[in-house]
Coordinates of C-alpha atoms in Angstrom, one line a residue:
X17 CA 51.4 -3.6 -122.7
X18 CA 55.1 -3.7 -123.8
X19 CA 57.6 -3.2 -121.0
X20 CA 60.2 -0.5 -121.9
X21 CA 63.0 -2.4 -120.8
X22 CA 65.6 -5.2 -121.6
X23 CA 65.0 -8.8 -120.6
X24 CA 68.3 -10.7 -121.0
X25 CA 67.5 -14.5 -121.7
X26 CA 70.7 -16.0 -120.5
X27 CA 69.3 -18.7 -118.1
X28 CA 69.3 -22.5 -118.1
X29 CA 66.6 -24.6 -116.8
X30 CA 68.3 -25.4 -113.8
X31 CA 68.3 -22.0 -112.4
X32 CA 65.0 -20.4 -113.6
X33 CA 62.5 -20.2 -111.0
X34 CA 61.0 -18.0 -108.3
X35 CA 64.4 -16.9 -107.1
X36 CA 64.8 -15.4 -110.5
X37 CA 61.4 -14.0 -111.1
X38 CA 61.1 -12.0 -107.9
X39 CA 64.2 -10.0 -108.1
X40 CA 63.5 -9.3 -111.5
X41 CA 60.7 -7.2 -110.6
X42 CA 63.1 -4.9 -108.9
X43 CA 65.4 -5.0 -111.8
X44 CA 62.6 -3.8 -114.0
X45 CA 62.0 -0.8 -111.9
X46 CA 65.2 0.8 -113.2
X47 CA 64.1 0.5 -116.9
X48 CA 60.2 1.0 -116.9
X49 CA 58.0 3.9 -116.0
X50 CA 56.3 3.6 -112.6
X51 CA 52.8 3.0 -114.1
X52 CA 53.6 0.2 -116.4
X53 CA 55.9 -1.4 -113.6
X54 CA 53.1 -1.2 -111.0
X55 CA 50.6 -2.7 -113.4
X56 CA 53.1 -5.6 -114.3
X57 CA 53.8 -6.3 -110.7
X58 CA 50.0 -6.3 -109.9
X59 CA 49.6 -8.9 -112.8
X60 CA 52.5 -10.9 -111.5
X61 CA 51.1 -11.2 -108.0
X62 CA 47.5 -11.6 -108.6
X63 CA 47.3 -13.3 -112.0
X64 CA 44.1 -12.0 -113.1
X65 CA 42.4 -13.8 -116.1
X66 CA 43.7 -11.1 -118.6
X67 CA 47.3 -12.4 -117.7
X68 CA 46.4 -16.0 -118.2
X69 CA 45.5 -16.0 -121.7
X70 CA 48.9 -17.6 -122.8
X71 CA 48.2 -20.7 -120.9
X72 CA 45.5 -23.2 -121.7
X73 CA 45.0 -26.8 -122.8
X74 CA 43.7 -28.7 -125.8
X75 CA 40.2 -29.4 -124.9
X76 CA 38.9 -32.5 -126.5
X77 CA 35.4 -32.9 -128.1
X78 CA 34.1 -36.2 -129.3
X79 CA 30.4 -35.5 -130.0
X80 CA 29.3 -37.8 -127.2
X81 CA 29.4 -35.7 -124.0
X82 CA 26.2 -34.0 -122.6
X83 CA 26.1 -30.3 -122.1
X84 CA 26.5 -30.8 -118.3
X85 CA 29.7 -32.8 -118.9
X86 CA 31.3 -30.1 -121.2
X87 CA 30.5 -27.4 -118.7
X88 CA 31.8 -29.1 -115.8
X89 CA 35.0 -29.9 -117.7
X90 CA 35.4 -26.2 -118.7
X91 CA 34.9 -25.2 -115.1
X92 CA 37.9 -27.6 -114.4
X93 CA 39.9 -25.6 -117.0
X94 CA 39.2 -22.5 -115.1
X95 CA 39.8 -24.0 -111.6
X96 CA 43.2 -25.2 -113.1
X97 CA 44.4 -21.6 -113.7
X98 CA 44.1 -21.7 -117.4
X99 CA 43.1 -18.5 -119.5
X100 CA 42.3 -20.1 -122.9
X101 CA 41.8 -23.6 -124.5
X102 CA 41.8 -25.2 -128.0
X103 CA 38.6 -26.8 -128.9
X104 CA 39.7 -30.0 -130.7
X105 CA 37.9 -32.6 -132.5
X106 CA 39.5 -35.8 -130.9
X107 CA 37.7 -37.3 -133.0
X108 CA 34.3 -35.7 -133.2
X109 CA 31.5 -37.9 -134.5
X110 CA 29.9 -34.9 -136.4
X111 CA 32.7 -32.6 -137.2
X112 CA 31.5 -29.6 -139.3
X113 CA 28.0 -30.9 -138.7
X114 CA 25.3 -29.5 -136.4
X115 CA 26.6 -31.5 -133.4
X116 CA 30.1 -30.0 -133.8
X117 CA 28.7 -26.5 -133.8
X118 CA 26.5 -27.3 -130.9
X119 CA 29.5 -28.4 -128.7
X120 CA 31.4 -25.2 -129.9
X121 CA 28.5 -23.1 -128.8
X122 CA 28.6 -24.8 -125.5
X123 CA 32.4 -24.1 -125.2
X124 CA 31.8 -20.5 -126.3
X125 CA 29.3 -19.7 -123.7
X126 CA 31.6 -21.1 -121.0
X127 CA 34.4 -19.1 -122.4
X128 CA 32.4 -16.0 -122.3
X129 CA 31.2 -16.6 -118.6
X130 CA 34.8 -17.1 -117.4
X131 CA 36.7 -14.6 -119.8
X132 CA 38.6 -17.6 -121.4
X133 CA 40.0 -17.2 -124.8
X134 CA 39.0 -19.8 -127.3
X135 CA 41.0 -21.2 -130.3
X136 CA 39.5 -23.6 -132.9
X137 CA 41.2 -26.7 -134.0
X138 CA 40.9 -26.8 -137.9
X139 CA 40.6 -30.7 -138.5
X140 CA 39.0 -33.7 -137.3
X141 CA 42.3 -35.4 -136.0
X142 CA 45.3 -34.7 -138.0
X143 CA 47.2 -33.7 -140.2
X144 CA 45.4 -30.5 -140.8
X145 CA 44.6 -30.4 -144.7
X146 CA 43.0 -33.6 -145.0
X147 CA 39.5 -32.3 -144.1
X148 CA 38.5 -35.7 -142.6
X149 CA 39.6 -37.5 -145.8
X150 CA 37.0 -35.5 -148.0
X151 CA 39.3 -33.3 -150.0
X152 CA 38.1 -33.6 -153.7
X153 CA 41.0 -35.0 -156.1
X154 CA 40.7 -31.6 -157.9
X155 CA 42.1 -29.7 -154.8
X156 CA 44.6 -32.4 -153.9
X157 CA 48.4 -32.0 -153.9
X158 CA 50.2 -32.4 -157.0
X159 CA 53.6 -33.8 -158.5
X160 CA 55.3 -32.4 -161.5
X161 CA 56.6 -34.9 -164.2
X162 CA 58.7 -34.8 -167.3
X163 CA 59.3 -37.3 -170.1
X164 CA 62.9 -38.3 -170.8
X165 CA 63.2 -35.8 -173.6
X166 CA 62.7 -36.5 -177.3
X167 CA 66.0 -35.9 -179.2
X168 CA 65.5 -33.7 -182.3
X169 CA 68.4 -33.3 -185.0
X170 CA 68.0 -29.9 -186.5
X171 CA 67.4 -27.9 -188.6
X172 CA 63.9 -29.5 -189.2
X173 CA 60.4 -28.8 -189.0
X174 CA 59.4 -31.0 -185.9
X175 CA 56.0 -31.9 -184.8
X176 CA 54.7 -34.1 -182.0
X177 CA 51.4 -34.9 -180.2
X178 CA 51.2 -33.1 -176.8
X179 CA 48.3 -33.6 -174.4
X180 CA 47.3 -30.4 -172.9
X181 CA 44.9 -31.2 -170.0
X182 CA 47.8 -31.1 -167.4
X183 CA 50.4 -29.5 -169.4
X184 CA 52.9 -27.3 -167.5
X185 CA 55.5 -26.3 -170.1
X186 CA 57.3 -27.7 -173.1
X187 CA 61.0 -26.8 -173.2
X188 CA 63.7 -27.5 -175.6
X189 CA 67.5 -27.4 -175.0
X190 CA 70.8 -28.3 -176.7
X191 CA 71.6 -31.8 -175.6
X192 CA 75.3 -32.4 -174.6
X193 CA 76.9 -35.5 -173.1
X194 CA 76.4 -34.4 -169.5
X195 CA 72.8 -33.0 -169.8
X196 CA 71.2 -30.2 -171.2
X197 CA 72.9 -26.7 -172.0
X198 CA 71.1 -24.1 -169.8
X199 CA 72.1 -21.1 -171.9
X200 CA 70.1 -22.7 -174.9
X201 CA 66.8 -23.4 -173.3
X202 CA 63.7 -22.3 -175.3
X203 CA 60.1 -22.2 -174.2
X204 CA 57.9 -24.0 -176.8
X205 CA 54.6 -24.0 -174.8
X206 CA 53.1 -21.5 -177.0
X207 CA 53.9 -23.8 -180.0
X208 CA 51.4 -26.3 -178.9
X209 CA 48.0 -26.0 -180.6
X210 CA 45.2 -28.4 -181.0
X211 CA 47.2 -31.0 -179.1
X212 CA 50.2 -30.7 -181.4
X213 CA 53.7 -29.1 -181.1
X214 CA 55.0 -27.7 -184.3
X215 CA 58.5 -26.0 -184.0
X216 CA 61.2 -25.1 -186.4
X217 CA 64.3 -26.6 -184.8
X218 CA 67.6 -24.9 -185.5
X219 CA 70.8 -26.7 -186.3
X220 CA 72.1 -29.0 -183.7
X221 CA 71.0 -31.8 -181.3
X222 CA 67.9 -30.8 -179.2
X223 CA 66.2 -32.5 -176.3
X224 CA 62.3 -31.5 -176.3
X225 CA 61.0 -32.1 -172.7
X226 CA 57.3 -32.1 -171.9
X227 CA 56.4 -31.3 -168.3
X228 CA 53.0 -32.2 -167.0
X229 CA 51.7 -32.9 -163.4
X230 CA 49.7 -35.7 -161.7
X231 CA 47.7 -35.8 -158.5
X232 CA 49.5 -37.1 -155.3
X233 CA 48.2 -40.5 -153.9
X234 CA 48.1 -38.8 -150.7
X235 CA 48.6 -39.9 -147.1
X236 CA 47.6 -43.7 -146.8
X237 CA 45.2 -43.1 -149.7
X238 CA 43.8 -39.9 -148.3
X239 CA 44.2 -36.8 -150.2
X240 CA 45.6 -33.7 -148.8
X241 CA 44.9 -30.2 -149.9
X242 CA 47.2 -28.6 -152.3
X243 CA 48.6 -25.6 -150.4
X244 CA 50.5 -24.2 -153.6
X245 CA 47.4 -23.7 -155.6
X246 CA 45.0 -20.9 -155.1
X247 CA 41.9 -22.6 -156.0
X248 CA 42.6 -25.5 -153.7
X249 CA 43.3 -23.0 -150.8
X250 CA 40.1 -20.9 -151.5
X251 CA 38.2 -24.2 -151.4
X252 CA 39.6 -25.2 -147.9
X253 CA 39.0 -21.9 -146.6
X254 CA 35.3 -22.1 -147.7
X255 CA 35.0 -25.6 -146.4
X256 CA 36.5 -25.5 -143.0
X257 CA 37.1 -21.9 -142.0
X258 CA 34.2 -19.8 -143.3
X259 CA 31.5 -22.1 -141.5
X260 CA 33.0 -21.3 -138.2
X261 CA 32.8 -17.8 -139.0
X262 CA 29.3 -18.0 -140.2
X263 CA 28.3 -19.5 -137.0
X264 CA 30.2 -17.5 -134.6
X265 CA 31.4 -14.4 -136.3
X266 CA 30.2 -11.8 -133.7
X267 CA 32.7 -13.5 -131.3
X268 CA 35.7 -13.4 -133.7
X269 CA 38.4 -11.1 -132.2
X270 CA 36.7 -11.1 -128.7
X271 CA 36.4 -14.6 -127.2
X272 CA 37.4 -16.5 -130.3
X273 CA 40.9 -15.5 -131.0
X274 CA 42.0 -17.8 -133.9
X275 CA 42.4 -21.1 -135.4
X276 CA 45.0 -23.9 -134.6
X277 CA 46.5 -26.2 -137.4
X278 CA 48.2 -29.4 -136.5
X279 CA 50.9 -31.3 -138.2
X280 CA 50.0 -30.4 -141.8
X281 CA 52.0 -32.0 -144.4
X282 CA 53.3 -31.0 -147.9
X283 CA 52.8 -33.8 -150.4
X284 CA 53.8 -33.1 -153.8
X285 CA 56.2 -30.7 -155.6
X286 CA 53.8 -28.6 -157.8
X287 CA 51.1 -26.3 -157.7
X288 CA 49.6 -23.4 -160.0
X289 CA 51.4 -20.8 -157.9
X290 CA 55.0 -22.3 -158.4
X291 CA 55.7 -21.1 -162.0
X292 CA 54.5 -17.5 -161.0
X293 CA 56.7 -17.6 -158.0
X294 CA 59.8 -18.7 -160.1
X295 CA 59.1 -15.6 -162.4
X296 CA 58.4 -13.3 -159.5
X297 CA 61.9 -14.2 -157.9
X298 CA 63.5 -13.2 -161.3
X299 CA 65.1 -16.7 -161.9
X300 CA 65.1 -18.7 -165.1
X301 CA 62.1 -20.9 -164.7
X302 CA 63.1 -23.0 -167.6
X303 CA 66.5 -24.0 -165.9
X304 CA 64.6 -24.6 -162.5
X305 CA 62.2 -27.0 -164.1
X306 CA 64.9 -29.0 -166.2
X307 CA 67.2 -29.1 -163.1
X308 CA 64.3 -30.4 -160.9
X309 CA 63.3 -33.2 -163.3
X310 CA 66.3 -33.8 -165.5
X311 CA 69.8 -32.5 -165.4
X312 CA 71.6 -29.4 -166.7
X313 CA 75.1 -29.9 -168.1
X314 CA 76.8 -27.5 -165.8
X315 CA 77.3 -29.2 -162.4
X316 CA 76.9 -25.9 -160.5
X317 CA 74.2 -24.6 -162.5
X318 CA 72.4 -27.9 -161.7
X319 CA 72.6 -27.3 -158.0
X320 CA 71.6 -23.6 -158.2
X321 CA 68.7 -24.3 -160.2
X322 CA 67.5 -27.2 -158.3
X323 CA 67.7 -25.0 -155.3
X324 CA 65.7 -22.2 -156.8
X325 CA 62.9 -24.6 -157.6
X326 CA 62.6 -26.0 -154.0
X327 CA 62.7 -22.4 -152.7
X328 CA 60.0 -21.4 -155.1
X329 CA 57.9 -24.5 -154.2
X330 CA 58.2 -23.9 -150.5
X331 CA 57.4 -20.0 -150.8
X332 CA 54.5 -20.9 -153.0
X333 CA 53.0 -23.2 -150.5
X334 CA 53.7 -20.9 -147.5
X335 CA 52.4 -17.7 -149.1
X336 CA 49.4 -19.3 -150.7
X337 CA 48.1 -21.6 -147.8
X338 CA 49.6 -20.3 -144.7
X339 CA 49.6 -16.7 -145.9
X340 CA 46.1 -17.1 -147.2
X341 CA 44.8 -18.5 -143.9
X342 CA 46.4 -15.7 -141.9
X343 CA 45.1 -13.1 -144.3
X344 CA 41.5 -14.4 -144.1
X345 CA 42.1 -14.6 -140.3
X346 CA 43.3 -11.1 -139.9
X347 CA 40.6 -9.6 -141.8
X348 CA 38.2 -11.1 -139.2
X349 CA 40.3 -10.2 -136.1
X350 CA 42.0 -13.5 -135.2
X351 CA 45.2 -15.4 -135.8
X352 CA 46.1 -18.6 -137.4
X353 CA 48.7 -20.5 -135.5
X354 CA 49.8 -24.1 -135.2
X355 CA 52.9 -26.4 -135.4
X356 CA 54.4 -28.9 -137.8
X357 CA 56.3 -32.1 -137.2
X358 CA 59.5 -30.5 -136.4
X359 CA 61.5 -33.0 -134.3
X360 CA 64.3 -35.1 -135.8
X361 CA 65.1 -32.7 -138.6
X362 CA 61.6 -32.6 -139.7
X363 CA 61.7 -28.9 -140.0
X364 CA 63.9 -29.7 -143.3
X365 CA 61.7 -32.4 -144.6
X366 CA 60.3 -32.0 -148.0
X367 CA 57.0 -34.0 -147.0
X368 CA 56.3 -32.2 -143.8
X369 CA 57.2 -28.6 -144.5
X370 CA 58.2 -28.3 -148.2
X371 CA 61.8 -28.5 -147.2
X372 CA 62.1 -25.4 -145.0
X373 CA 59.8 -24.7 -142.2
X374 CA 60.8 -21.0 -141.9
X375 CA 59.2 -20.4 -145.4
X376 CA 55.8 -21.8 -144.2
X377 CA 55.3 -20.9 -140.7
X378 CA 56.8 -17.2 -141.2
X379 CA 53.2 -16.4 -142.5
X380 CA 51.5 -17.7 -139.3
X381 CA 50.6 -15.5 -136.4
X382 CA 53.7 -16.8 -134.5
X383 CA 56.1 -19.6 -134.3
X384 CA 54.9 -23.0 -132.9
X385 CA 56.3 -26.5 -132.1
X386 CA 55.1 -29.7 -130.5
X387 CA 56.7 -31.3 -127.6
X388 CA 55.7 -34.9 -127.3
X389 CA 56.4 -38.3 -125.8
X390 CA 59.7 -38.6 -123.8
X391 CA 61.4 -36.3 -126.4
X392 CA 63.1 -34.2 -123.5
X393 CA 64.6 -36.4 -120.8
X394 CA 64.9 -34.6 -117.4
X395 CA 68.3 -33.9 -115.9
X396 CA 70.3 -36.2 -118.5
X397 CA 72.5 -33.9 -120.6
X398 CA 74.0 -36.9 -122.4
X399 CA 70.4 -38.1 -123.2
X400 CA 69.7 -35.0 -125.5
X401 CA 68.3 -35.8 -128.9
X402 CA 70.1 -32.9 -130.4
X403 CA 67.6 -32.1 -133.4
X404 CA 64.7 -32.3 -131.0
X405 CA 66.4 -30.7 -128.2
X406 CA 66.6 -27.5 -130.2
X407 CA 63.2 -27.4 -131.6
X408 CA 62.1 -24.7 -129.0
X409 CA 65.0 -22.4 -130.3
X410 CA 63.6 -23.1 -134.0
X411 CA 60.0 -21.9 -132.9
X412 CA 61.3 -18.7 -131.1
X413 CA 63.6 -17.9 -133.8
X414 CA 60.6 -17.7 -136.2
X415 CA 58.9 -15.3 -133.8
X416 CA 61.8 -13.2 -133.4
X417 CA 63.3 -12.8 -136.8
X418 CA 60.0 -12.3 -138.5
X419 CA 58.9 -9.7 -135.9
X420 CA 55.7 -11.4 -134.5
X421 CA 53.9 -9.4 -132.0
X422 CA 55.4 -9.4 -128.5
X423 CA 57.7 -12.4 -129.7
X424 CA 55.2 -14.9 -128.7
X425 CA 56.0 -18.4 -129.5
X426 CA 53.6 -21.4 -128.9
X427 CA 54.3 -24.8 -127.8
X428 CA 51.9 -27.8 -127.6
X429 CA 53.3 -29.7 -124.6
X430 CA 53.1 -33.1 -123.0
X431 CA 51.4 -34.9 -125.7
X432 CA 51.3 -38.7 -125.3
X433 CA 53.7 -38.4 -122.5
X434 CA 51.7 -40.7 -120.4
X435 CA 49.6 -40.5 -117.2
X436 CA 52.5 -41.1 -115.1
X437 CA 54.0 -37.7 -116.1
X438 CA 55.3 -35.9 -113.0
X439 CA 55.0 -32.2 -112.0
X440 CA 58.8 -32.0 -111.4
X441 CA 59.2 -33.2 -114.9
X442 CA 56.5 -30.9 -116.3
X443 CA 58.4 -27.9 -114.7
X444 CA 61.7 -29.1 -116.1
X445 CA 60.3 -29.3 -119.6
X446 CA 58.7 -25.9 -119.1
X447 CA 61.9 -24.2 -118.1
X448 CA 63.7 -25.5 -121.1
X449 CA 60.9 -24.0 -123.4
X450 CA 61.0 -20.7 -121.5
X451 CA 64.8 -20.5 -121.7
X452 CA 64.6 -20.8 -125.4
X453 CA 62.0 -18.1 -125.9
X454 CA 58.6 -19.9 -125.7
X455 CA 55.9 -18.1 -123.9
X456 CA 52.6 -19.5 -124.8
X457 CA 51.8 -23.1 -123.5
X458 CA 49.1 -25.5 -124.7
X459 CA 49.1 -28.6 -122.4
X460 CA 47.8 -31.8 -123.7
X461 CA 45.0 -32.2 -122.6
X462 CA 41.8 -31.9 -120.8
X463 CA 39.7 -34.8 -122.0
X464 CA 35.9 -35.0 -121.1
X465 CA 36.1 -38.8 -121.8
X466 CA 38.6 -39.5 -119.2
X467 CA 39.5 -41.5 -117.3
X468 CA 37.8 -44.0 -119.6
X469 CA 40.2 -43.4 -122.6
X470 CA 43.5 -44.7 -124.0
X471 CA 44.1 -41.9 -126.6
X472 CA 47.4 -40.3 -125.8
X473 CA 47.4 -39.4 -122.2
X474 CA 48.0 -37.5 -120.0
X475 CA 44.8 -36.0 -119.1
X476 CA 44.7 -33.2 -116.6
X477 CA 41.8 -33.6 -113.8
X478 CA 41.4 -37.0 -115.4
X479 CA 37.6 -37.2 -114.5
X480 CA 38.5 -36.7 -110.8
X481 CA 40.9 -39.6 -110.6
X482 CA 44.0 -37.6 -110.6
X483 CA 45.1 -37.2 -106.8
X484 CA 47.6 -34.6 -108.0
X485 CA 45.1 -32.4 -109.5
X486 CA 45.8 -29.5 -107.2
X487 CA 49.3 -29.3 -108.3
X488 CA 48.0 -28.3 -111.8
X489 CA 47.1 -24.9 -110.5
X490 CA 50.5 -24.4 -109.0
X491 CA 51.9 -25.4 -112.4
X492 CA 49.6 -23.2 -114.4
X493 CA 50.3 -20.1 -112.1
X494 CA 54.2 -20.7 -112.4
X495 CA 54.0 -21.0 -116.1
X496 CA 51.7 -18.0 -116.6
X497 CA 53.9 -15.8 -114.4
X498 CA 56.9 -16.8 -116.6
X499 CA 54.8 -16.0 -119.8
X500 CA 53.8 -12.8 -118.3
X501 CA 57.5 -11.7 -117.6
X502 CA 58.9 -13.0 -120.9
X503 CA 56.5 -11.4 -123.2
X504 CA 56.8 -7.9 -124.7
X505 CA 59.9 -5.8 -124.0
X506 CA 62.9 -6.2 -126.2
X507 CA 64.4 -9.5 -126.8
X508 CA 68.3 -9.2 -126.3
X509 CA 70.3 -11.9 -128.1
X510 CA 73.9 -11.6 -129.0
X511 CA 74.4 -14.1 -131.6
X512 CA 72.6 -14.7 -135.1
X513 CA 73.1 -18.3 -136.5
X514 CA 72.6 -18.2 -140.2
X515 CA 69.9 -20.8 -140.8
X516 CA 70.8 -23.2 -143.9
X517 CA 67.3 -23.7 -145.2
X518 CA 67.2 -25.1 -148.7
X519 CA 71.1 -25.4 -148.9
X520 CA 70.7 -28.6 -146.6
X521 CA 69.1 -30.2 -149.8
X522 CA 71.9 -28.8 -152.2
X523 CA 75.1 -30.6 -150.8
X524 CA 77.0 -31.3 -147.7
X525 CA 75.7 -29.2 -144.6
X526 CA 76.5 -28.5 -141.0
X527 CA 73.3 -28.4 -138.8
X528 CA 72.6 -25.6 -136.4
X529 CA 71.9 -27.9 -133.4
X530 CA 75.4 -28.5 -132.0
X531 CA 76.4 -24.9 -132.2
X532 CA 73.2 -23.8 -130.6
X533 CA 73.5 -26.0 -127.7
X534 CA 77.1 -24.9 -127.2
X535 CA 76.0 -21.4 -127.0
X536 CA 73.2 -22.2 -124.7
X537 CA 75.6 -24.1 -122.4
X538 CA 77.9 -20.9 -122.4
X539 CA 74.8 -18.7 -121.5
X540 CA 74.6 -17.0 -124.8
X541 CA 71.2 -16.8 -126.7
X542 CA 71.1 -17.2 -130.3
X543 CA 68.4 -16.7 -133.2
X544 CA 68.3 -18.9 -136.3
X545 CA 68.2 -16.5 -139.1
X546 CA 67.0 -17.6 -142.4
X547 CA 68.5 -16.1 -145.8
X548 CA 65.5 -14.1 -146.7
X549 CA 65.7 -12.1 -143.5
X550 CA 69.4 -11.6 -143.5
X551 CA 69.4 -10.4 -147.2
X552 CA 66.3 -8.1 -146.9
X553 CA 65.8 -6.9 -143.4
X554 CA 69.3 -6.8 -141.7
X555 CA 71.5 -3.8 -141.8
X556 CA 74.8 -3.0 -140.2
X557 CA 74.7 -0.4 -137.5
X558 CA 78.3 0.3 -136.0
X559 CA 79.5 -3.2 -135.1
X560 CA 76.3 -4.7 -134.7
X561 CA 73.7 -6.4 -137.0
X562 CA 70.3 -4.6 -136.7
X563 CA 67.0 -6.3 -137.1
X564 CA 64.1 -4.2 -135.9
X565 CA 64.6 -4.2 -132.2
X566 CA 67.1 -7.0 -132.3
X567 CA 71.0 -6.2 -132.1
X568 CA 73.3 -9.1 -132.8
X569 CA 77.0 -8.8 -132.0
X570 CA 78.0 -12.1 -133.7
X571 CA 76.9 -13.7 -136.9
X572 CA 77.8 -17.4 -137.3

């Protein structure tokens, strides 16, 4: 159900609460039909399970608990007021083996019994994409390399040996004092036959550059799947995603609603889809390769061509891996969601998200972030870690500007915060998330091994050793009501902030966080808007920028 009304998100954490929510019901009466308002008010007051599906924890599976223990703990998930859970290997002793699917079947039966929605964590631990350290090298991430270039004085008949097993391209360009002349670049790849290049070089001084690729050394020696190569992504889906569907396909789109990825990383700078992406974008792929690994003589051309390469690599990774996962999921009635390492400008890190998180997560079912440790300090404005403080706005902007259904944005919250986490602090964190547009909460965590565990608490219920356990239901009800009220309808946001994306890597840059914080302090909401949305999807209507249902009065 979508509410036919306007919800203005101009609140700060200190003032959100019940005093806001109850009057809001009467406000909605002026802009919703009676039937939808009555249904909404009934859900708000009674919180049936159907209204709770956007609140639910990580549920840890180790492969050591009995069926009775898992069932008891899932009963506690329901008792706590949750409507969903993520079945996570942390770390399961038989991930993707019979015992893993046995434990998932136990979880699935309990979910059906209680009308819980179930998400499946797609890795044994993290980061997603390492497949428990079992990615074959042939499907691992890759780097592009280039030799220094062989200088050739023309005119001459030039020959040289070329290894072809990992060849990307051979490019020649006129060599000048400050690099290579971009206007003169010639593709010589088709001149390579039988392991030898033969070329009639014209007059002048030429640099002949050979581009090849190599496998990444991976993360601490572990190979990560190559998200920019279609064969690697196909293997990944066959190995991790398809077996779950083979076991539980009848419940996909019903009790099982999707997969959850966790902190994937983007090692490498090459994949088989990069060159097609450069060509699809209509840019000179030869200049992009030369600028990425060598130097074009024109400084402006050098910056622009490097930018185009980074854009193409990120887009290739996003479309191939995350777009591939989402397409596979959609065809089976479920979603692909998750989060990256966003904090401390990780959303622009080349290793964590190919340099621009928007280009990757726009292909997922919704925006999502992580909120862990003591990243958000309750009540201390001067203690704001500005890049981390604005990650909620990063996540919700992805959902808003790419038109994700009902503007739903996920946060995995309270991870590794410690068992001393207080409920006032939980409410304060939650308010900050809601103010910034997040409305799907995954608390960390329900751990059937607790209290005898040291792995990144807090654990809610905690094996019966948490005296504050009844307060969790109060928290879940509060969060669920906010989730329900701030989902659907039409997001009203007066300011669009043009997000710099890969421009960050091209020269001096002003980051969006300070401006966003200033706008929030002045009670103005804003969305971070990437270039691709601004260029392709935004139009001018009167004095406003129009993006689907969004209407922005100001562009920064």
